[in-house]
């Protein structure tokens, strides 16, 4: 199993703080994310993902552009979105941008398609939130045809039809690896199977093992449709420091600030320290020393039977330097320990 599992990192380009407590510019955040991706490559990690958002507290609205910058400074790591909000974008342009990243990276581009847990992109680009489900379904259908790199004939409700349309550039490998990101809807899990696309489960709260039925559903759906089996990945938040105490001290205030800011928009109560501790001990927060994080990762990877684990290492105002140390510990200590545990 250890040989089958890959390890990645994700970030949303959270706007962080300078030493004097002021917010650094979004431009500097983006440059810092490039440095974080380069470090992940130097450490031999398998994947580096950046999310798409259109709001003040996250700096990355164009993942492919950031990934292109990382691509030219890295050699081996796969680079992808986490996620691309396909519902409010043009599938053809998404394909073209990722095909360009694939060229710059010599075949290392991936795309994770999702509906998005934030909705700012819908009014920004003129889409109706009432059509949330239909937009994603139709655009995913079109994108599934684009990645075959064959002439496309397609029609739907949200754009003009295509008739034997070629789309460029084509990739050297003939395919862009495409995943579907899911937050926990059985219908979304089955849809990924229907389109022959591997699955990424966003597990951001609660006991990760409650998602085991979704993994089983995905494999069962593929089998019933007589399709080849496909990998499943998970994305969860976390932070690594030299000790458990240091990790909690560094992470608590930035994480709570981000959680409460989003919570006010969604009607959630403020997070208290008891909830924070519960997420560390029993939930989806992978936080602590390298040994603590490695033990939890190995346990949950075994329980879920997944093929990739992506740690969402950024959290609100957590400083760039602190995240760089976390990435260093994750790549140099946590991942080797997890591999050893999975091999036992």
Tab-separated table of C-alpha atoms in Angstrom:
chain	number	residue	atom	x	y	z
A	1	UNK	CA	0.000	0.000	0.000
A	2	UNK	CA	2.878	2.389	0.807
A	3	UNK	CA	4.049	2.262	-2.801
A	4	UNK	CA	0.550	3.098	-4.095
A	5	UNK	CA	-0.102	6.181	-1.939
A	6	UNK	CA	1.005	9.632	-3.067
A	7	UNK	CA	1.385	12.752	-0.943
A	8	UNK	CA	0.572	16.333	-1.842
A	9	UNK	CA	-0.040	19.819	-0.522
A	10	UNK	CA	-2.840	22.306	-1.193
A	11	UNK	CA	-3.201	26.029	-0.570
A	12	UNK	CA	-5.786	28.693	-1.308
A	13	UNK	CA	-3.197	31.472	-1.194
A	14	UNK	CA	-4.540	32.771	2.103
A	15	UNK	CA	-3.559	36.401	2.731
A	16	UNK	CA	-0.976	36.299	5.512
A	17	UNK	CA	0.539	38.826	7.909
A	18	UNK	CA	3.821	40.699	7.946
A	19	UNK	CA	5.929	40.726	11.155
A	20	UNK	CA	4.278	44.027	12.197
A	21	UNK	CA	0.821	42.415	11.992
A	22	UNK	CA	-0.310	44.089	8.783
A	23	UNK	CA	-1.670	42.062	5.881
A	24	UNK	CA	0.883	41.559	3.120
A	25	UNK	CA	-0.134	42.290	-0.450
A	26	UNK	CA	-1.945	39.679	-2.498
A	27	UNK	CA	0.885	39.982	-5.033
A	28	UNK	CA	3.434	38.965	-2.396
A	29	UNK	CA	1.188	36.083	-1.289
A	30	UNK	CA	1.235	34.760	-4.851
A	31	UNK	CA	5.026	35.004	-5.002
A	32	UNK	CA	5.205	33.174	-1.669
A	33	UNK	CA	2.973	30.399	-2.995
A	34	UNK	CA	5.400	29.901	-5.877
A	35	UNK	CA	8.240	29.524	-3.351
A	36	UNK	CA	6.158	27.024	-1.383
A	37	UNK	CA	5.543	24.980	-4.520
A	38	UNK	CA	9.242	24.999	-5.378
A	39	UNK	CA	10.075	23.723	-1.875
A	40	UNK	CA	7.478	20.956	-2.213
A	41	UNK	CA	9.194	19.845	-5.430
A	42	UNK	CA	12.644	19.901	-3.814
A	43	UNK	CA	11.293	17.661	-1.034
A	44	UNK	CA	10.076	15.083	-3.533
A	45	UNK	CA	6.337	15.482	-2.907
A	46	UNK	CA	3.954	14.193	-5.559
A	47	UNK	CA	1.430	17.019	-5.966
A	48	UNK	CA	0.983	20.735	-5.318
A	49	UNK	CA	-2.503	22.210	-5.679
A	50	UNK	CA	-3.796	25.782	-5.571
A	51	UNK	CA	-7.427	26.732	-5.124
A	52	UNK	CA	-9.541	29.267	-6.989
A	53	UNK	CA	-11.331	32.025	-5.057
A	54	UNK	CA	-12.591	35.512	-5.808
A	55	UNK	CA	-12.490	37.244	-2.440
A	56	UNK	CA	-10.247	39.484	-0.363
A	57	UNK	CA	-8.853	36.851	2.014
A	58	UNK	CA	-7.553	34.488	-0.707
A	59	UNK	CA	-5.081	35.787	-3.295
A	60	UNK	CA	-5.404	33.191	-6.044
A	61	UNK	CA	-8.191	33.722	-8.569
A	62	UNK	CA	-6.315	32.271	-11.569
A	63	UNK	CA	-4.750	28.952	-10.457
A	64	UNK	CA	-3.349	28.113	-13.873
A	65	UNK	CA	-1.263	31.289	-13.991
A	66	UNK	CA	0.279	30.553	-10.597
A	67	UNK	CA	0.874	26.936	-11.600
A	68	UNK	CA	2.601	28.104	-14.781
A	69	UNK	CA	4.985	30.140	-12.649
A	70	UNK	CA	5.710	27.125	-10.456
A	71	UNK	CA	6.068	24.855	-13.492
A	72	UNK	CA	9.028	26.794	-14.836
A	73	UNK	CA	10.883	26.459	-11.508
A	74	UNK	CA	10.198	22.785	-10.731
A	75	UNK	CA	11.147	19.435	-12.218
A	76	UNK	CA	9.030	16.554	-10.934
A	77	UNK	CA	6.017	17.568	-8.861
A	78	UNK	CA	2.553	17.403	-10.436
A	79	UNK	CA	0.712	20.717	-10.410
A	80	UNK	CA	-3.035	21.223	-10.273
A	81	UNK	CA	-6.005	23.196	-9.072
A	82	UNK	CA	-7.754	22.613	-5.780
A	83	UNK	CA	-10.338	23.235	-7.167
A	84	UNK	CA	-11.220	24.884	-10.482
A	85	UNK	CA	-14.779	26.237	-10.204
A	86	UNK	CA	-15.960	24.842	-13.517
A	87	UNK	CA	-19.557	26.004	-13.080
A	88	UNK	CA	-18.612	29.663	-13.553
A	89	UNK	CA	-15.921	29.181	-16.193
A	90	UNK	CA	-15.703	28.188	-19.845
A	91	UNK	CA	-14.652	24.530	-20.139
A	92	UNK	CA	-12.765	25.201	-23.365
A	93	UNK	CA	-10.702	27.972	-21.787
A	94	UNK	CA	-10.072	25.820	-18.699
A	95	UNK	CA	-8.815	23.022	-20.928
A	96	UNK	CA	-6.609	25.398	-22.938
A	97	UNK	CA	-5.067	26.973	-19.842
A	98	UNK	CA	-4.256	23.617	-18.281
A	99	UNK	CA	-2.910	22.281	-21.583
A	100	UNK	CA	-0.570	25.275	-21.522
A	101	UNK	CA	0.544	24.454	-17.964
A	102	UNK	CA	1.046	20.878	-19.124
A	103	UNK	CA	3.377	22.118	-21.872
A	104	UNK	CA	5.380	24.322	-19.506
A	105	UNK	CA	5.688	21.500	-16.951
A	106	UNK	CA	6.481	18.733	-19.472
A	107	UNK	CA	3.307	16.799	-18.715
A	108	UNK	CA	2.815	17.445	-14.987
A	109	UNK	CA	-0.499	19.345	-15.085
A	110	UNK	CA	-3.644	18.097	-13.352
A	111	UNK	CA	-7.031	19.703	-12.878
A	112	UNK	CA	-9.508	19.101	-10.063
A	113	UNK	CA	-12.963	20.230	-11.135
A	114	UNK	CA	-15.577	21.245	-8.606
A	115	UNK	CA	-18.685	23.288	-8.032
A	116	UNK	CA	-16.905	25.308	-5.349
A	117	UNK	CA	-17.889	25.887	-1.733
A	118	UNK	CA	-17.850	29.673	-2.275
A	119	UNK	CA	-20.201	31.419	-4.679
A	120	UNK	CA	-18.547	34.779	-5.400
A	121	UNK	CA	-17.581	33.702	-8.929
A	122	UNK	CA	-21.208	33.293	-10.020
A	123	UNK	CA	-22.313	36.962	-9.885
A	124	UNK	CA	-18.793	38.066	-10.853
A	125	UNK	CA	-18.984	36.229	-14.172
A	126	UNK	CA	-22.712	36.603	-14.709
A	127	UNK	CA	-24.022	33.140	-13.810
A	128	UNK	CA	-27.275	32.373	-12.028
A	129	UNK	CA	-26.847	30.565	-8.713
A	130	UNK	CA	-30.266	28.999	-9.222
A	131	UNK	CA	-28.634	26.971	-12.021
A	132	UNK	CA	-25.778	25.810	-9.762
A	133	UNK	CA	-26.298	22.091	-10.417
A	134	UNK	CA	-27.161	22.305	-14.116
A	135	UNK	CA	-24.140	24.505	-14.871
A	136	UNK	CA	-21.715	22.012	-13.377
A	137	UNK	CA	-23.359	18.970	-14.956
A	138	UNK	CA	-23.313	20.404	-18.473
A	139	UNK	CA	-19.829	21.883	-18.236
A	140	UNK	CA	-18.393	18.681	-16.809
A	141	UNK	CA	-19.999	16.810	-19.694
A	142	UNK	CA	-18.262	19.119	-22.179
A	143	UNK	CA	-14.929	18.964	-20.365
A	144	UNK	CA	-15.011	15.160	-20.369
A	145	UNK	CA	-15.098	15.333	-24.162
A	146	UNK	CA	-12.350	17.960	-24.421
A	147	UNK	CA	-9.805	15.834	-22.554
A	148	UNK	CA	-10.082	13.114	-25.187
A	149	UNK	CA	-8.317	15.619	-27.502
A	150	UNK	CA	-10.563	14.500	-30.356
A	151	UNK	CA	-12.877	16.778	-32.381
A	152	UNK	CA	-15.824	17.696	-30.146
A	153	UNK	CA	-19.498	17.659	-31.059
A	154	UNK	CA	-21.621	18.891	-28.159
A	155	UNK	CA	-24.679	20.949	-27.330
A	156	UNK	CA	-26.183	22.304	-24.124
A	157	UNK	CA	-28.172	25.159	-22.600
A	158	UNK	CA	-25.366	27.509	-21.568
A	159	UNK	CA	-23.284	28.008	-24.698
A	160	UNK	CA	-23.414	27.643	-28.461
A	161	UNK	CA	-23.159	24.073	-29.829
A	162	UNK	CA	-19.907	22.606	-31.124
A	163	UNK	CA	-19.654	20.541	-34.308
A	164	UNK	CA	-16.437	18.575	-34.946
A	165	UNK	CA	-14.527	21.341	-33.161
A	166	UNK	CA	-10.798	20.927	-32.563
A	167	UNK	CA	-9.404	22.621	-29.455
A	168	UNK	CA	-5.762	23.605	-29.035
A	169	UNK	CA	-3.105	23.263	-27.756
A	170	UNK	CA	-3.038	19.512	-27.532
A	171	UNK	CA	-0.834	17.910	-24.916
A	172	UNK	CA	2.224	15.831	-25.710
A	173	UNK	CA	0.889	12.981	-23.581
A	174	UNK	CA	-2.575	13.059	-25.132
A	175	UNK	CA	-4.469	13.663	-21.887
A	176	UNK	CA	-4.690	16.026	-18.906
A	177	UNK	CA	-5.248	14.116	-15.688
A	178	UNK	CA	-8.642	15.303	-14.454
A	179	UNK	CA	-10.265	14.690	-11.060
A	180	UNK	CA	-13.655	15.645	-9.628
A	181	UNK	CA	-13.632	17.297	-6.211
A	182	UNK	CA	-16.537	16.337	-3.933
A	183	UNK	CA	-17.614	17.602	-0.531
A	184	UNK	CA	-19.705	14.608	0.467
A	185	UNK	CA	-22.692	14.253	-1.865
A	186	UNK	CA	-23.448	10.673	-2.989
A	187	UNK	CA	-24.791	12.025	-6.292
A	188	UNK	CA	-21.469	13.791	-6.942
A	189	UNK	CA	-19.540	10.609	-6.174
A	190	UNK	CA	-21.594	8.602	-8.679
A	191	UNK	CA	-21.286	11.378	-11.267
A	192	UNK	CA	-17.476	11.207	-11.083
A	193	UNK	CA	-17.699	7.470	-11.713
A	194	UNK	CA	-20.070	8.007	-14.621
A	195	UNK	CA	-17.514	10.252	-16.329
A	196	UNK	CA	-14.572	7.896	-15.632
A	197	UNK	CA	-12.832	10.522	-13.506
A	198	UNK	CA	-10.932	9.891	-10.266
A	199	UNK	CA	-12.321	11.363	-7.064
A	200	UNK	CA	-11.017	13.895	-4.522
A	201	UNK	CA	-12.883	14.034	-1.225
A	202	UNK	CA	-12.665	17.352	0.641
A	203	UNK	CA	-12.718	16.239	4.284
A	204	UNK	CA	-12.477	19.467	6.267
A	205	UNK	CA	-14.337	18.616	9.468
A	206	UNK	CA	-15.567	15.704	11.561
A	207	UNK	CA	-14.261	12.144	11.679
A	208	UNK	CA	-12.634	11.356	8.315
A	209	UNK	CA	-13.754	7.732	8.563
A	210	UNK	CA	-17.355	8.801	8.018
A	211	UNK	CA	-16.326	9.246	4.361
A	212	UNK	CA	-15.482	5.548	3.976
A	213	UNK	CA	-18.960	4.816	2.530
A	214	UNK	CA	-18.300	7.369	-0.239
A	215	UNK	CA	-15.065	5.610	-1.181
A	216	UNK	CA	-16.904	2.312	-1.250
A	217	UNK	CA	-19.770	3.845	-3.264
A	218	UNK	CA	-17.317	5.185	-5.847
A	219	UNK	CA	-15.662	1.809	-6.395
A	220	UNK	CA	-19.030	0.031	-6.418
A	221	UNK	CA	-20.448	2.470	-8.969
A	222	UNK	CA	-17.458	1.965	-11.261
A	223	UNK	CA	-17.837	-1.815	-10.985
A	224	UNK	CA	-21.573	-1.700	-11.714
A	225	UNK	CA	-20.938	0.500	-14.750
A	226	UNK	CA	-18.267	-2.006	-15.864
A	227	UNK	CA	-15.586	0.677	-15.796
A	228	UNK	CA	-11.950	0.284	-14.684
A	229	UNK	CA	-11.273	1.167	-11.056
A	230	UNK	CA	-9.902	4.665	-10.368
A	231	UNK	CA	-7.977	6.304	-7.512
A	232	UNK	CA	-9.456	8.328	-4.660
A	233	UNK	CA	-7.644	11.212	-2.963
A	234	UNK	CA	-8.470	13.196	0.168
A	235	UNK	CA	-7.856	16.868	0.978
A	236	UNK	CA	-7.750	17.915	4.648
A	237	UNK	CA	-6.345	20.824	6.672
A	238	UNK	CA	-3.318	20.575	8.899
A	239	UNK	CA	-0.053	21.968	10.166
A	240	UNK	CA	3.257	20.439	11.233
A	241	UNK	CA	5.644	21.937	13.790
A	242	UNK	CA	8.481	20.606	15.926
A	243	UNK	CA	6.126	19.725	18.814
A	244	UNK	CA	2.406	19.222	19.314
A	245	UNK	CA	2.249	22.265	21.574
A	246	UNK	CA	4.030	24.517	19.099
A	247	UNK	CA	1.790	23.382	16.251
A	248	UNK	CA	-1.371	24.177	18.218
A	249	UNK	CA	-0.021	27.534	19.374
A	250	UNK	CA	0.966	28.578	15.844
A	251	UNK	CA	-2.237	27.375	14.179
A	252	UNK	CA	-5.032	28.235	16.611
A	253	UNK	CA	-5.451	31.989	16.105
A	254	UNK	CA	-5.019	32.036	12.277
A	255	UNK	CA	-7.276	28.995	11.878
A	256	UNK	CA	-9.953	30.361	14.200
A	257	UNK	CA	-9.849	33.732	12.460
A	258	UNK	CA	-10.396	32.139	9.050
A	259	UNK	CA	-13.057	29.743	10.352
A	260	UNK	CA	-15.003	32.475	12.156
A	261	UNK	CA	-14.796	34.900	9.229
A	262	UNK	CA	-16.302	32.311	6.892
A	263	UNK	CA	-18.676	31.185	9.632
A	264	UNK	CA	-20.184	34.635	9.981
A	265	UNK	CA	-21.082	34.512	6.310
A	266	UNK	CA	-22.704	31.084	6.670
A	267	UNK	CA	-24.367	31.325	10.054
A	268	UNK	CA	-21.935	29.149	12.007
A	269	UNK	CA	-21.231	29.823	15.691
A	270	UNK	CA	-17.712	30.994	16.619
A	271	UNK	CA	-15.123	28.234	17.121
A	272	UNK	CA	-13.942	27.647	20.677
A	273	UNK	CA	-10.813	25.895	21.897
A	274	UNK	CA	-12.751	22.715	22.774
A	275	UNK	CA	-13.937	22.325	19.171
A	276	UNK	CA	-10.398	22.977	17.963
A	277	UNK	CA	-8.980	20.285	20.250
A	278	UNK	CA	-11.697	17.851	19.198
A	279	UNK	CA	-10.842	18.345	15.505
A	280	UNK	CA	-7.193	17.611	16.281
A	281	UNK	CA	-7.910	14.497	18.322
A	282	UNK	CA	-10.950	13.055	16.529
A	283	UNK	CA	-11.656	15.152	13.443
A	284	UNK	CA	-10.137	16.134	10.127
A	285	UNK	CA	-7.373	18.434	11.413
A	286	UNK	CA	-3.912	16.862	11.008
A	287	UNK	CA	-1.933	18.974	13.449
A	288	UNK	CA	1.097	18.378	15.619
A	289	UNK	CA	4.657	17.128	15.558
A	290	UNK	CA	5.808	15.012	12.600
A	291	UNK	CA	5.196	11.832	14.590
A	292	UNK	CA	1.676	12.868	15.631
A	293	UNK	CA	0.642	13.913	12.132
A	294	UNK	CA	2.187	10.806	10.548
A	295	UNK	CA	0.321	8.443	12.887
A	296	UNK	CA	-3.012	10.081	12.181
A	297	UNK	CA	-2.406	10.182	8.433
A	298	UNK	CA	-1.432	6.518	8.282
A	299	UNK	CA	-4.467	5.503	10.335
A	300	UNK	CA	-6.926	7.422	8.159
A	301	UNK	CA	-5.312	6.415	4.853
A	302	UNK	CA	-5.636	2.764	5.874
A	303	UNK	CA	-9.216	3.221	7.059
A	304	UNK	CA	-10.346	4.987	3.895
A	305	UNK	CA	-8.238	3.048	1.405
A	306	UNK	CA	-7.248	6.150	-0.579
A	307	UNK	CA	-4.409	6.560	-3.054
A	308	UNK	CA	-3.392	10.177	-2.322
A	309	UNK	CA	-3.397	12.475	0.685
A	310	UNK	CA	-3.216	16.256	0.152
A	311	UNK	CA	-2.600	18.415	3.232
A	312	UNK	CA	-4.134	21.904	3.012
A	313	UNK	CA	-1.265	23.603	4.835
A	314	UNK	CA	-2.338	27.267	4.660
A	315	UNK	CA	-4.754	28.767	7.170
A	316	UNK	CA	-5.730	32.389	7.268
A	317	UNK	CA	-2.930	34.648	8.477
A	318	UNK	CA	-0.458	31.836	9.238
A	319	UNK	CA	2.899	33.387	8.202
A	320	UNK	CA	4.756	32.274	5.091
A	321	UNK	CA	7.884	31.390	7.083
A	322	UNK	CA	5.861	29.181	9.421
A	323	UNK	CA	4.236	27.407	6.470
A	324	UNK	CA	7.629	26.852	4.840
A	325	UNK	CA	8.839	25.074	7.997
A	326	UNK	CA	5.633	23.020	8.046
A	327	UNK	CA	6.194	22.005	4.412
A	328	UNK	CA	9.800	21.070	5.213
A	329	UNK	CA	8.706	18.843	8.100
A	330	UNK	CA	5.867	17.318	6.068
A	331	UNK	CA	8.113	16.370	3.173
A	332	UNK	CA	11.252	15.360	5.056
A	333	UNK	CA	9.770	13.672	8.131
A	334	UNK	CA	6.010	13.079	7.992
A	335	UNK	CA	5.771	11.452	4.563
A	336	UNK	CA	8.675	8.999	5.125
A	337	UNK	CA	7.156	7.962	8.459
A	338	UNK	CA	3.712	7.466	6.911
A	339	UNK	CA	5.228	5.286	4.189
A	340	UNK	CA	6.935	3.160	6.840
A	341	UNK	CA	3.679	2.799	8.787
A	342	UNK	CA	1.715	1.821	5.691
A	343	UNK	CA	4.333	-0.810	4.839
A	344	UNK	CA	3.965	-2.533	8.225
